[in-house]
mmCIF file of the C-alpha atoms, coordinates in Angstrom:
data_MODEL
# 
_entry.id   MODEL 
# 
loop_
_atom_site.group_PDB 
_atom_site.id 
_atom_site.type_symbol 
_atom_site.label_atom_id 
_atom_site.label_alt_id 
_atom_site.label_comp_id 
_atom_site.label_asym_id 
_atom_site.label_entity_id 
_atom_site.label_seq_id 
_atom_site.pdbx_PDB_ins_code 
_atom_site.Cartn_x 
_atom_site.Cartn_y 
_atom_site.Cartn_z 
_atom_site.occupancy 
_atom_site.B_iso_or_equiv 
_atom_site.pdbx_formal_charge 
_atom_site.auth_seq_id 
_atom_site.auth_comp_id 
_atom_site.auth_asym_id 
_atom_site.auth_atom_id 
_atom_site.pdbx_PDB_model_num 
ATOM 1   C CA . UNK A 1 1   ? 0.322   -0.180 -0.470  1.00 0.00 ? 1   UNK A CA 1 
ATOM 2   C CA . UNK A 1 2   ? 3.044   2.657  0.891   1.00 0.00 ? 2   UNK A CA 1 
ATOM 3   C CA . UNK A 1 3   ? 4.398   1.785  -2.847  1.00 0.00 ? 3   UNK A CA 1 
ATOM 4   C CA . UNK A 1 4   ? 1.010   2.738  -4.151  1.00 0.00 ? 4   UNK A CA 1 
ATOM 5   C CA . UNK A 1 5   ? 0.754   5.645  -2.255  1.00 0.00 ? 5   UNK A CA 1 
ATOM 6   C CA . UNK A 1 6   ? 4.450   6.731  -3.176  1.00 0.00 ? 6   UNK A CA 1 
ATOM 7   C CA . UNK A 1 7   ? 4.132   6.069  -6.522  1.00 0.00 ? 7   UNK A CA 1 
ATOM 8   C CA . UNK A 1 8   ? 0.289   8.339  -6.581  1.00 0.00 ? 8   UNK A CA 1 
ATOM 9   C CA . UNK A 1 9   ? 2.191   11.477 -4.660  1.00 0.00 ? 9   UNK A CA 1 
ATOM 10  C CA . UNK A 1 10  ? 5.039   11.365 -7.044  1.00 0.00 ? 10  UNK A CA 1 
ATOM 11  C CA . UNK A 1 11  ? 2.844   11.736 -9.738  1.00 0.00 ? 11  UNK A CA 1 
ATOM 12  C CA . UNK A 1 12  ? 0.934   14.855 -8.139  1.00 0.00 ? 12  UNK A CA 1 
ATOM 13  C CA . UNK A 1 13  ? 3.781   15.937 -7.176  1.00 0.00 ? 13  UNK A CA 1 
ATOM 14  C CA . UNK A 1 14  ? 5.664   16.136 -11.160 1.00 0.00 ? 14  UNK A CA 1 
ATOM 15  C CA . UNK A 1 15  ? 2.146   17.205 -12.942 1.00 0.00 ? 15  UNK A CA 1 
ATOM 16  C CA . UNK A 1 16  ? 2.111   20.529 -10.015 1.00 0.00 ? 16  UNK A CA 1 
ATOM 17  C CA . UNK A 1 17  ? 5.670   20.546 -10.508 1.00 0.00 ? 17  UNK A CA 1 
ATOM 18  C CA . UNK A 1 18  ? 4.897   21.154 -14.709 1.00 0.00 ? 18  UNK A CA 1 
ATOM 19  C CA . UNK A 1 19  ? 1.945   22.736 -14.381 1.00 0.00 ? 19  UNK A CA 1 
ATOM 20  C CA . UNK A 1 20  ? 3.705   25.884 -12.553 1.00 0.00 ? 20  UNK A CA 1 
ATOM 21  C CA . UNK A 1 21  ? 6.930   25.774 -14.221 1.00 0.00 ? 21  UNK A CA 1 
ATOM 22  C CA . UNK A 1 22  ? 5.815   24.915 -17.459 1.00 0.00 ? 22  UNK A CA 1 
ATOM 23  C CA . UNK A 1 23  ? 6.357   28.183 -19.881 1.00 0.00 ? 23  UNK A CA 1 
ATOM 24  C CA . UNK A 1 24  ? 3.214   29.773 -21.207 1.00 0.00 ? 24  UNK A CA 1 
ATOM 25  C CA . UNK A 1 25  ? 2.404   27.595 -24.509 1.00 0.00 ? 25  UNK A CA 1 
ATOM 26  C CA . UNK A 1 26  ? 2.165   29.823 -28.072 1.00 0.00 ? 26  UNK A CA 1 
ATOM 27  C CA . UNK A 1 27  ? -2.087  29.327 -28.528 1.00 0.00 ? 27  UNK A CA 1 
ATOM 28  C CA . UNK A 1 28  ? -1.972  28.600 -32.503 1.00 0.00 ? 28  UNK A CA 1 
ATOM 29  C CA . UNK A 1 29  ? -3.737  31.763 -34.726 1.00 0.00 ? 29  UNK A CA 1 
ATOM 30  C CA . UNK A 1 30  ? -6.723  30.365 -37.825 1.00 0.00 ? 30  UNK A CA 1 
ATOM 31  C CA . UNK A 1 31  ? -5.496  28.608 -40.160 1.00 0.00 ? 31  UNK A CA 1 
ATOM 32  C CA . UNK A 1 32  ? -2.915  29.962 -42.395 1.00 0.00 ? 32  UNK A CA 1 
ATOM 33  C CA . UNK A 1 33  ? -2.569  33.614 -40.753 1.00 0.00 ? 33  UNK A CA 1 
ATOM 34  C CA . UNK A 1 34  ? 0.672   34.828 -40.652 1.00 0.00 ? 34  UNK A CA 1 
ATOM 35  C CA . UNK A 1 35  ? 2.347   38.025 -38.975 1.00 0.00 ? 35  UNK A CA 1 
ATOM 36  C CA . UNK A 1 36  ? 3.765   39.231 -42.673 1.00 0.00 ? 36  UNK A CA 1 
ATOM 37  C CA . UNK A 1 37  ? 4.127   37.293 -45.972 1.00 0.00 ? 37  UNK A CA 1 
ATOM 38  C CA . UNK A 1 38  ? 4.284   38.181 -49.928 1.00 0.00 ? 38  UNK A CA 1 
ATOM 39  C CA . UNK A 1 39  ? 2.521   37.343 -52.007 1.00 0.00 ? 39  UNK A CA 1 
ATOM 40  C CA . UNK A 1 40  ? 3.762   35.351 -54.813 1.00 0.00 ? 40  UNK A CA 1 
ATOM 41  C CA . UNK A 1 41  ? 1.742   34.283 -58.315 1.00 0.00 ? 41  UNK A CA 1 
ATOM 42  C CA . UNK A 1 42  ? 2.197   30.905 -60.026 1.00 0.00 ? 42  UNK A CA 1 
ATOM 43  C CA . UNK A 1 43  ? 0.638   29.521 -63.837 1.00 0.00 ? 43  UNK A CA 1 
ATOM 44  C CA . UNK A 1 44  ? 1.705   29.678 -67.378 1.00 0.00 ? 44  UNK A CA 1 
ATOM 45  C CA . UNK A 1 45  ? 5.169   30.769 -67.299 1.00 0.00 ? 45  UNK A CA 1 
ATOM 46  C CA . UNK A 1 46  ? 4.811   32.588 -63.997 1.00 0.00 ? 46  UNK A CA 1 
ATOM 47  C CA . UNK A 1 47  ? 7.009   30.785 -61.809 1.00 0.00 ? 47  UNK A CA 1 
ATOM 48  C CA . UNK A 1 48  ? 6.600   32.803 -58.204 1.00 0.00 ? 48  UNK A CA 1 
ATOM 49  C CA . UNK A 1 49  ? 6.312   36.647 -59.937 1.00 0.00 ? 49  UNK A CA 1 
ATOM 50  C CA . UNK A 1 50  ? 6.126   38.752 -57.263 1.00 0.00 ? 50  UNK A CA 1 
ATOM 51  C CA . UNK A 1 51  ? 3.115   41.188 -56.288 1.00 0.00 ? 51  UNK A CA 1 
ATOM 52  C CA . UNK A 1 52  ? 3.815   44.317 -55.525 1.00 0.00 ? 52  UNK A CA 1 
ATOM 53  C CA . UNK A 1 53  ? 3.098   47.785 -55.847 1.00 0.00 ? 53  UNK A CA 1 
ATOM 54  C CA . UNK A 1 54  ? 3.010   50.161 -59.099 1.00 0.00 ? 54  UNK A CA 1 
ATOM 55  C CA . UNK A 1 55  ? 1.200   53.414 -59.039 1.00 0.00 ? 55  UNK A CA 1 
ATOM 56  C CA . UNK A 1 56  ? -2.421  51.778 -57.085 1.00 0.00 ? 56  UNK A CA 1 
ATOM 57  C CA . UNK A 1 57  ? -1.938  48.928 -58.550 1.00 0.00 ? 57  UNK A CA 1 
ATOM 58  C CA . UNK A 1 58  ? -1.349  45.564 -57.921 1.00 0.00 ? 58  UNK A CA 1 
ATOM 59  C CA . UNK A 1 59  ? 0.899   44.103 -60.484 1.00 0.00 ? 59  UNK A CA 1 
ATOM 60  C CA . UNK A 1 60  ? 2.938   40.614 -60.465 1.00 0.00 ? 60  UNK A CA 1 
ATOM 61  C CA . UNK A 1 61  ? 6.887   41.666 -61.323 1.00 0.00 ? 61  UNK A CA 1 
ATOM 62  C CA . UNK A 1 62  ? 9.585   38.356 -62.350 1.00 0.00 ? 62  UNK A CA 1 
ATOM 63  C CA . UNK A 1 63  ? 12.614  41.580 -62.067 1.00 0.00 ? 63  UNK A CA 1 
ATOM 64  C CA . UNK A 1 64  ? 12.275  44.563 -60.143 1.00 0.00 ? 64  UNK A CA 1 
ATOM 65  C CA . UNK A 1 65  ? 12.161  46.667 -63.370 1.00 0.00 ? 65  UNK A CA 1 
ATOM 66  C CA . UNK A 1 66  ? 8.944   48.712 -64.157 1.00 0.00 ? 66  UNK A CA 1 
ATOM 67  C CA . UNK A 1 67  ? 7.810   51.408 -66.225 1.00 0.00 ? 67  UNK A CA 1 
ATOM 68  C CA . UNK A 1 68  ? 5.731   52.990 -62.951 1.00 0.00 ? 68  UNK A CA 1 
ATOM 69  C CA . UNK A 1 69  ? 6.688   55.558 -61.793 1.00 0.00 ? 69  UNK A CA 1 
ATOM 70  C CA . UNK A 1 70  ? 6.492   53.965 -57.726 1.00 0.00 ? 70  UNK A CA 1 
ATOM 71  C CA . UNK A 1 71  ? 7.304   50.345 -58.049 1.00 0.00 ? 71  UNK A CA 1 
ATOM 72  C CA . UNK A 1 72  ? 8.246   48.296 -54.910 1.00 0.00 ? 72  UNK A CA 1 
ATOM 73  C CA . UNK A 1 73  ? 8.462   45.313 -53.369 1.00 0.00 ? 73  UNK A CA 1 
ATOM 74  C CA . UNK A 1 74  ? 5.901   45.426 -50.669 1.00 0.00 ? 74  UNK A CA 1 
ATOM 75  C CA . UNK A 1 75  ? 4.643   42.803 -47.753 1.00 0.00 ? 75  UNK A CA 1 
ATOM 76  C CA . UNK A 1 76  ? 1.240   41.966 -45.524 1.00 0.00 ? 76  UNK A CA 1 
ATOM 77  C CA . UNK A 1 77  ? 0.426   41.825 -42.353 1.00 0.00 ? 77  UNK A CA 1 
ATOM 78  C CA . UNK A 1 78  ? -2.089  40.602 -40.891 1.00 0.00 ? 78  UNK A CA 1 
ATOM 79  C CA . UNK A 1 79  ? -4.199  41.145 -37.941 1.00 0.00 ? 79  UNK A CA 1 
ATOM 80  C CA . UNK A 1 80  ? -7.496  38.425 -39.057 1.00 0.00 ? 80  UNK A CA 1 
ATOM 81  C CA . UNK A 1 81  ? -7.757  36.287 -41.734 1.00 0.00 ? 81  UNK A CA 1 
ATOM 82  C CA . UNK A 1 82  ? -9.682  38.643 -44.907 1.00 0.00 ? 82  UNK A CA 1 
ATOM 83  C CA . UNK A 1 83  ? -7.853  40.948 -46.704 1.00 0.00 ? 83  UNK A CA 1 
ATOM 84  C CA . UNK A 1 84  ? -9.798  43.602 -44.180 1.00 0.00 ? 84  UNK A CA 1 
ATOM 85  C CA . UNK A 1 85  ? -7.993  42.542 -42.030 1.00 0.00 ? 85  UNK A CA 1 
ATOM 86  C CA . UNK A 1 86  ? -4.428  42.397 -44.031 1.00 0.00 ? 86  UNK A CA 1 
ATOM 87  C CA . UNK A 1 87  ? -2.440  45.859 -44.735 1.00 0.00 ? 87  UNK A CA 1 
ATOM 88  C CA . UNK A 1 88  ? 0.319   45.976 -47.073 1.00 0.00 ? 88  UNK A CA 1 
ATOM 89  C CA . UNK A 1 89  ? 3.784   47.514 -45.984 1.00 0.00 ? 89  UNK A CA 1 
ATOM 90  C CA . UNK A 1 90  ? 6.400   48.732 -48.592 1.00 0.00 ? 90  UNK A CA 1 
ATOM 91  C CA . UNK A 1 91  ? 9.575   46.747 -48.435 1.00 0.00 ? 91  UNK A CA 1 
ATOM 92  C CA . UNK A 1 92  ? 12.810  49.163 -47.736 1.00 0.00 ? 92  UNK A CA 1 
ATOM 93  C CA . UNK A 1 93  ? 14.833  46.015 -48.186 1.00 0.00 ? 93  UNK A CA 1 
ATOM 94  C CA . UNK A 1 94  ? 14.115  45.436 -51.335 1.00 0.00 ? 94  UNK A CA 1 
ATOM 95  C CA . UNK A 1 95  ? 12.759  48.254 -52.897 1.00 0.00 ? 95  UNK A CA 1 
ATOM 96  C CA . UNK A 1 96  ? 15.945  51.021 -53.859 1.00 0.00 ? 96  UNK A CA 1 
ATOM 97  C CA . UNK A 1 97  ? 13.838  53.554 -53.022 1.00 0.00 ? 97  UNK A CA 1 
ATOM 98  C CA . UNK A 1 98  ? 11.727  55.659 -50.618 1.00 0.00 ? 98  UNK A CA 1 
ATOM 99  C CA . UNK A 1 99  ? 8.163   55.290 -51.411 1.00 0.00 ? 99  UNK A CA 1 
ATOM 100 C CA . UNK A 1 100 ? 5.628   57.751 -49.958 1.00 0.00 ? 100 UNK A CA 1 
ATOM 101 C CA . UNK A 1 101 ? 3.756   54.311 -49.781 1.00 0.00 ? 101 UNK A CA 1 
ATOM 102 C CA . UNK A 1 102 ? 2.323   54.397 -45.897 1.00 0.00 ? 102 UNK A CA 1 
ATOM 103 C CA . UNK A 1 103 ? -0.483  51.340 -45.211 1.00 0.00 ? 103 UNK A CA 1 
ATOM 104 C CA . UNK A 1 104 ? -3.070  49.815 -47.906 1.00 0.00 ? 104 UNK A CA 1 
ATOM 105 C CA . UNK A 1 105 ? -5.140  47.212 -48.087 1.00 0.00 ? 105 UNK A CA 1 
ATOM 106 C CA . UNK A 1 106 ? -5.762  45.043 -51.547 1.00 0.00 ? 106 UNK A CA 1 
ATOM 107 C CA . UNK A 1 107 ? -8.726  45.891 -53.572 1.00 0.00 ? 107 UNK A CA 1 
ATOM 108 C CA . UNK A 1 108 ? -10.553 44.188 -55.827 1.00 0.00 ? 108 UNK A CA 1 
ATOM 109 C CA . UNK A 1 109 ? -12.530 46.251 -58.101 1.00 0.00 ? 109 UNK A CA 1 
ATOM 110 C CA . UNK A 1 110 ? -16.509 45.525 -58.615 1.00 0.00 ? 110 UNK A CA 1 
ATOM 111 C CA . UNK A 1 111 ? -17.349 44.027 -61.911 1.00 0.00 ? 111 UNK A CA 1 
ATOM 112 C CA . UNK A 1 112 ? -19.605 41.465 -63.871 1.00 0.00 ? 112 UNK A CA 1 
ATOM 113 C CA . UNK A 1 113 ? -19.891 37.990 -65.276 1.00 0.00 ? 113 UNK A CA 1 
ATOM 114 C CA . UNK A 1 114 ? -16.306 36.684 -66.657 1.00 0.00 ? 114 UNK A CA 1 
ATOM 115 C CA . UNK A 1 115 ? -15.413 40.166 -67.356 1.00 0.00 ? 115 UNK A CA 1 
ATOM 116 C CA . UNK A 1 116 ? -11.819 40.963 -65.006 1.00 0.00 ? 116 UNK A CA 1 
ATOM 117 C CA . UNK A 1 117 ? -11.490 43.711 -63.016 1.00 0.00 ? 117 UNK A CA 1 
ATOM 118 C CA . UNK A 1 118 ? -7.823  44.655 -61.618 1.00 0.00 ? 118 UNK A CA 1 
ATOM 119 C CA . UNK A 1 119 ? -6.417  44.205 -58.190 1.00 0.00 ? 119 UNK A CA 1 
ATOM 120 C CA . UNK A 1 120 ? -5.390  48.049 -56.757 1.00 0.00 ? 120 UNK A CA 1 
ATOM 121 C CA . UNK A 1 121 ? -4.408  49.169 -53.229 1.00 0.00 ? 121 UNK A CA 1 
ATOM 122 C CA . UNK A 1 122 ? -6.370  51.679 -51.898 1.00 0.00 ? 122 UNK A CA 1 
ATOM 123 C CA . UNK A 1 123 ? -5.989  53.488 -48.821 1.00 0.00 ? 123 UNK A CA 1 
ATOM 124 C CA . UNK A 1 124 ? -6.235  51.720 -44.659 1.00 0.00 ? 124 UNK A CA 1 
ATOM 125 C CA . UNK A 1 125 ? -8.155  54.084 -43.491 1.00 0.00 ? 125 UNK A CA 1 
ATOM 126 C CA . UNK A 1 126 ? -10.828 54.149 -47.227 1.00 0.00 ? 126 UNK A CA 1 
ATOM 127 C CA . UNK A 1 127 ? -13.931 52.460 -45.817 1.00 0.00 ? 127 UNK A CA 1 
ATOM 128 C CA . UNK A 1 128 ? -15.921 53.850 -48.979 1.00 0.00 ? 128 UNK A CA 1 
ATOM 129 C CA . UNK A 1 129 ? -14.500 51.129 -51.372 1.00 0.00 ? 129 UNK A CA 1 
ATOM 130 C CA . UNK A 1 130 ? -14.857 48.057 -49.277 1.00 0.00 ? 130 UNK A CA 1 
ATOM 131 C CA . UNK A 1 131 ? -18.057 46.149 -50.572 1.00 0.00 ? 131 UNK A CA 1 
ATOM 132 C CA . UNK A 1 132 ? -15.987 43.936 -52.386 1.00 0.00 ? 132 UNK A CA 1 
ATOM 133 C CA . UNK A 1 133 ? -15.299 40.333 -52.003 1.00 0.00 ? 133 UNK A CA 1 
ATOM 134 C CA . UNK A 1 134 ? -12.522 39.129 -49.101 1.00 0.00 ? 134 UNK A CA 1 
ATOM 135 C CA . UNK A 1 135 ? -9.758  37.806 -50.153 1.00 0.00 ? 135 UNK A CA 1 
ATOM 136 C CA . UNK A 1 136 ? -8.346  34.885 -47.191 1.00 0.00 ? 136 UNK A CA 1 
ATOM 137 C CA . UNK A 1 137 ? -6.045  32.131 -46.689 1.00 0.00 ? 137 UNK A CA 1 
ATOM 138 C CA . UNK A 1 138 ? -5.864  28.564 -47.093 1.00 0.00 ? 138 UNK A CA 1 
ATOM 139 C CA . UNK A 1 139 ? -2.660  27.051 -46.348 1.00 0.00 ? 139 UNK A CA 1 
ATOM 140 C CA . UNK A 1 140 ? 0.007   28.935 -48.596 1.00 0.00 ? 140 UNK A CA 1 
ATOM 141 C CA . UNK A 1 141 ? -2.995  29.768 -50.961 1.00 0.00 ? 141 UNK A CA 1 
ATOM 142 C CA . UNK A 1 142 ? -5.100  33.147 -51.475 1.00 0.00 ? 142 UNK A CA 1 
ATOM 143 C CA . UNK A 1 143 ? -8.919  32.331 -51.624 1.00 0.00 ? 143 UNK A CA 1 
ATOM 144 C CA . UNK A 1 144 ? -11.330 34.857 -53.048 1.00 0.00 ? 144 UNK A CA 1 
ATOM 145 C CA . UNK A 1 145 ? -14.227 34.902 -50.509 1.00 0.00 ? 145 UNK A CA 1 
ATOM 146 C CA . UNK A 1 146 ? -16.486 34.289 -53.733 1.00 0.00 ? 146 UNK A CA 1 
ATOM 147 C CA . UNK A 1 147 ? -17.544 31.111 -55.271 1.00 0.00 ? 147 UNK A CA 1 
ATOM 148 C CA . UNK A 1 148 ? -16.158 30.475 -58.590 1.00 0.00 ? 148 UNK A CA 1 
ATOM 149 C CA . UNK A 1 149 ? -13.698 34.071 -58.343 1.00 0.00 ? 149 UNK A CA 1 
ATOM 150 C CA . UNK A 1 150 ? -10.394 33.206 -60.150 1.00 0.00 ? 150 UNK A CA 1 
ATOM 151 C CA . UNK A 1 151 ? -6.674  35.415 -60.229 1.00 0.00 ? 151 UNK A CA 1 
ATOM 152 C CA . UNK A 1 152 ? -5.065  36.380 -63.500 1.00 0.00 ? 152 UNK A CA 1 
ATOM 153 C CA . UNK A 1 153 ? -2.242  37.626 -64.717 1.00 0.00 ? 153 UNK A CA 1 
ATOM 154 C CA . UNK A 1 154 ? -3.155  40.780 -67.381 1.00 0.00 ? 154 UNK A CA 1 
ATOM 155 C CA . UNK A 1 155 ? -0.118  40.600 -70.172 1.00 0.00 ? 155 UNK A CA 1 
ATOM 156 C CA . UNK A 1 156 ? 1.612   43.897 -70.018 1.00 0.00 ? 156 UNK A CA 1 
ATOM 157 C CA . UNK A 1 157 ? 4.091   43.580 -73.089 1.00 0.00 ? 157 UNK A CA 1 
ATOM 158 C CA . UNK A 1 158 ? 7.285   44.231 -70.881 1.00 0.00 ? 158 UNK A CA 1 
ATOM 159 C CA . UNK A 1 159 ? 9.121   41.877 -69.746 1.00 0.00 ? 159 UNK A CA 1 
ATOM 160 C CA . UNK A 1 160 ? 8.611   40.715 -66.415 1.00 0.00 ? 160 UNK A CA 1 
ATOM 161 C CA . UNK A 1 161 ? 5.786   42.701 -65.330 1.00 0.00 ? 161 UNK A CA 1 
ATOM 162 C CA . UNK A 1 162 ? 2.222   41.760 -66.302 1.00 0.00 ? 162 UNK A CA 1 
ATOM 163 C CA . UNK A 1 163 ? -1.170  43.847 -64.243 1.00 0.00 ? 163 UNK A CA 1 
ATOM 164 C CA . UNK A 1 164 ? -2.696  41.045 -61.018 1.00 0.00 ? 164 UNK A CA 1 
ATOM 165 C CA . UNK A 1 165 ? -6.730  41.047 -61.924 1.00 0.00 ? 165 UNK A CA 1 
ATOM 166 C CA . UNK A 1 166 ? -9.861  38.532 -61.041 1.00 0.00 ? 166 UNK A CA 1 
ATOM 167 C CA . UNK A 1 167 ? -13.111 37.267 -62.372 1.00 0.00 ? 167 UNK A CA 1 
ATOM 168 C CA . UNK A 1 168 ? -15.786 35.963 -60.306 1.00 0.00 ? 168 UNK A CA 1 
ATOM 169 C CA . UNK A 1 169 ? -15.578 33.709 -63.002 1.00 0.00 ? 169 UNK A CA 1 
ATOM 170 C CA . UNK A 1 170 ? -14.580 31.864 -65.745 1.00 0.00 ? 170 UNK A CA 1 
ATOM 171 C CA . UNK A 1 171 ? -12.742 34.240 -67.694 1.00 0.00 ? 171 UNK A CA 1 
ATOM 172 C CA . UNK A 1 172 ? -13.539 34.520 -71.432 1.00 0.00 ? 172 UNK A CA 1 
ATOM 173 C CA . UNK A 1 173 ? -10.514 36.410 -72.792 1.00 0.00 ? 173 UNK A CA 1 
ATOM 174 C CA . UNK A 1 174 ? -7.489  34.720 -74.305 1.00 0.00 ? 174 UNK A CA 1 
ATOM 175 C CA . UNK A 1 175 ? -4.641  37.052 -73.268 1.00 0.00 ? 175 UNK A CA 1 
ATOM 176 C CA . UNK A 1 176 ? -5.541  36.489 -69.771 1.00 0.00 ? 176 UNK A CA 1 
ATOM 177 C CA . UNK A 1 177 ? -3.558  34.028 -67.887 1.00 0.00 ? 177 UNK A CA 1 
ATOM 178 C CA . UNK A 1 178 ? -5.042  31.772 -64.800 1.00 0.00 ? 178 UNK A CA 1 
ATOM 179 C CA . UNK A 1 179 ? -2.994  31.950 -61.943 1.00 0.00 ? 179 UNK A CA 1 
ATOM 180 C CA . UNK A 1 180 ? -2.449  31.171 -58.286 1.00 0.00 ? 180 UNK A CA 1 
ATOM 181 C CA . UNK A 1 181 ? -1.388  33.330 -55.617 1.00 0.00 ? 181 UNK A CA 1 
ATOM 182 C CA . UNK A 1 182 ? 0.687   32.398 -52.871 1.00 0.00 ? 182 UNK A CA 1 
ATOM 183 C CA . UNK A 1 183 ? 2.717   32.978 -49.679 1.00 0.00 ? 183 UNK A CA 1 
ATOM 184 C CA . UNK A 1 184 ? 5.229   30.177 -51.245 1.00 0.00 ? 184 UNK A CA 1 
ATOM 185 C CA . UNK A 1 185 ? 8.629   31.840 -52.692 1.00 0.00 ? 185 UNK A CA 1 
ATOM 186 C CA . UNK A 1 186 ? 9.887   30.060 -55.411 1.00 0.00 ? 186 UNK A CA 1 
ATOM 187 C CA . UNK A 1 187 ? 13.337  28.431 -54.440 1.00 0.00 ? 187 UNK A CA 1 
ATOM 188 C CA . UNK A 1 188 ? 16.423  30.312 -55.541 1.00 0.00 ? 188 UNK A CA 1 
ATOM 189 C CA . UNK A 1 189 ? 14.829  33.263 -56.590 1.00 0.00 ? 189 UNK A CA 1 
ATOM 190 C CA . UNK A 1 190 ? 16.935  36.354 -58.249 1.00 0.00 ? 190 UNK A CA 1 
ATOM 191 C CA . UNK A 1 191 ? 16.323  39.772 -58.034 1.00 0.00 ? 191 UNK A CA 1 
ATOM 192 C CA . UNK A 1 192 ? 18.717  42.172 -60.465 1.00 0.00 ? 192 UNK A CA 1 
ATOM 193 C CA . UNK A 1 193 ? 20.849  43.894 -57.949 1.00 0.00 ? 193 UNK A CA 1 
ATOM 194 C CA . UNK A 1 194 ? 19.366  42.704 -54.658 1.00 0.00 ? 194 UNK A CA 1 
ATOM 195 C CA . UNK A 1 195 ? 20.337  38.690 -55.628 1.00 0.00 ? 195 UNK A CA 1 
ATOM 196 C CA . UNK A 1 196 ? 19.240  35.007 -54.106 1.00 0.00 ? 196 UNK A CA 1 
ATOM 197 C CA . UNK A 1 197 ? 16.151  34.996 -51.115 1.00 0.00 ? 197 UNK A CA 1 
# 
């Protein structure tokens, strides 16, 4: 009987000690929510082109060259699961110049049917144009909160630069390239003057 009491008291002691001395457990965030992330496009002839900011529009960039006045590399922070809680920030480390970017949120311009509309950025304080579908992360994939919605690359005619658009249905325009957006960067991506990241 004494052995059983000894085992029981030892188990109780160890349990109490662990409860008092163990470090707090980190509570996991909801699926797909990260503190900060960049977005990359994958599709035909697009192997991880980065989402950049160019004159208020979202742009897909393979290289760090652009004709836009303020093309800047950006990253996102998320305090919740939807694009209403995603904020785009200028990545001063990757951008070769300073821009007055501020904090912006992704904006899916309204469109109808199979037409595509641009993805752009608006000021985070602008509540007048936040009535479009939200963006969500499912693992590393970006989804649009609209049945049948898709992302598309819109060729610009400039090597290494395409526009980013979306549609609530399947786009029938042959010049639009269906893509997926992910938080996963391509392996060994090289940007001129910036090296491998």
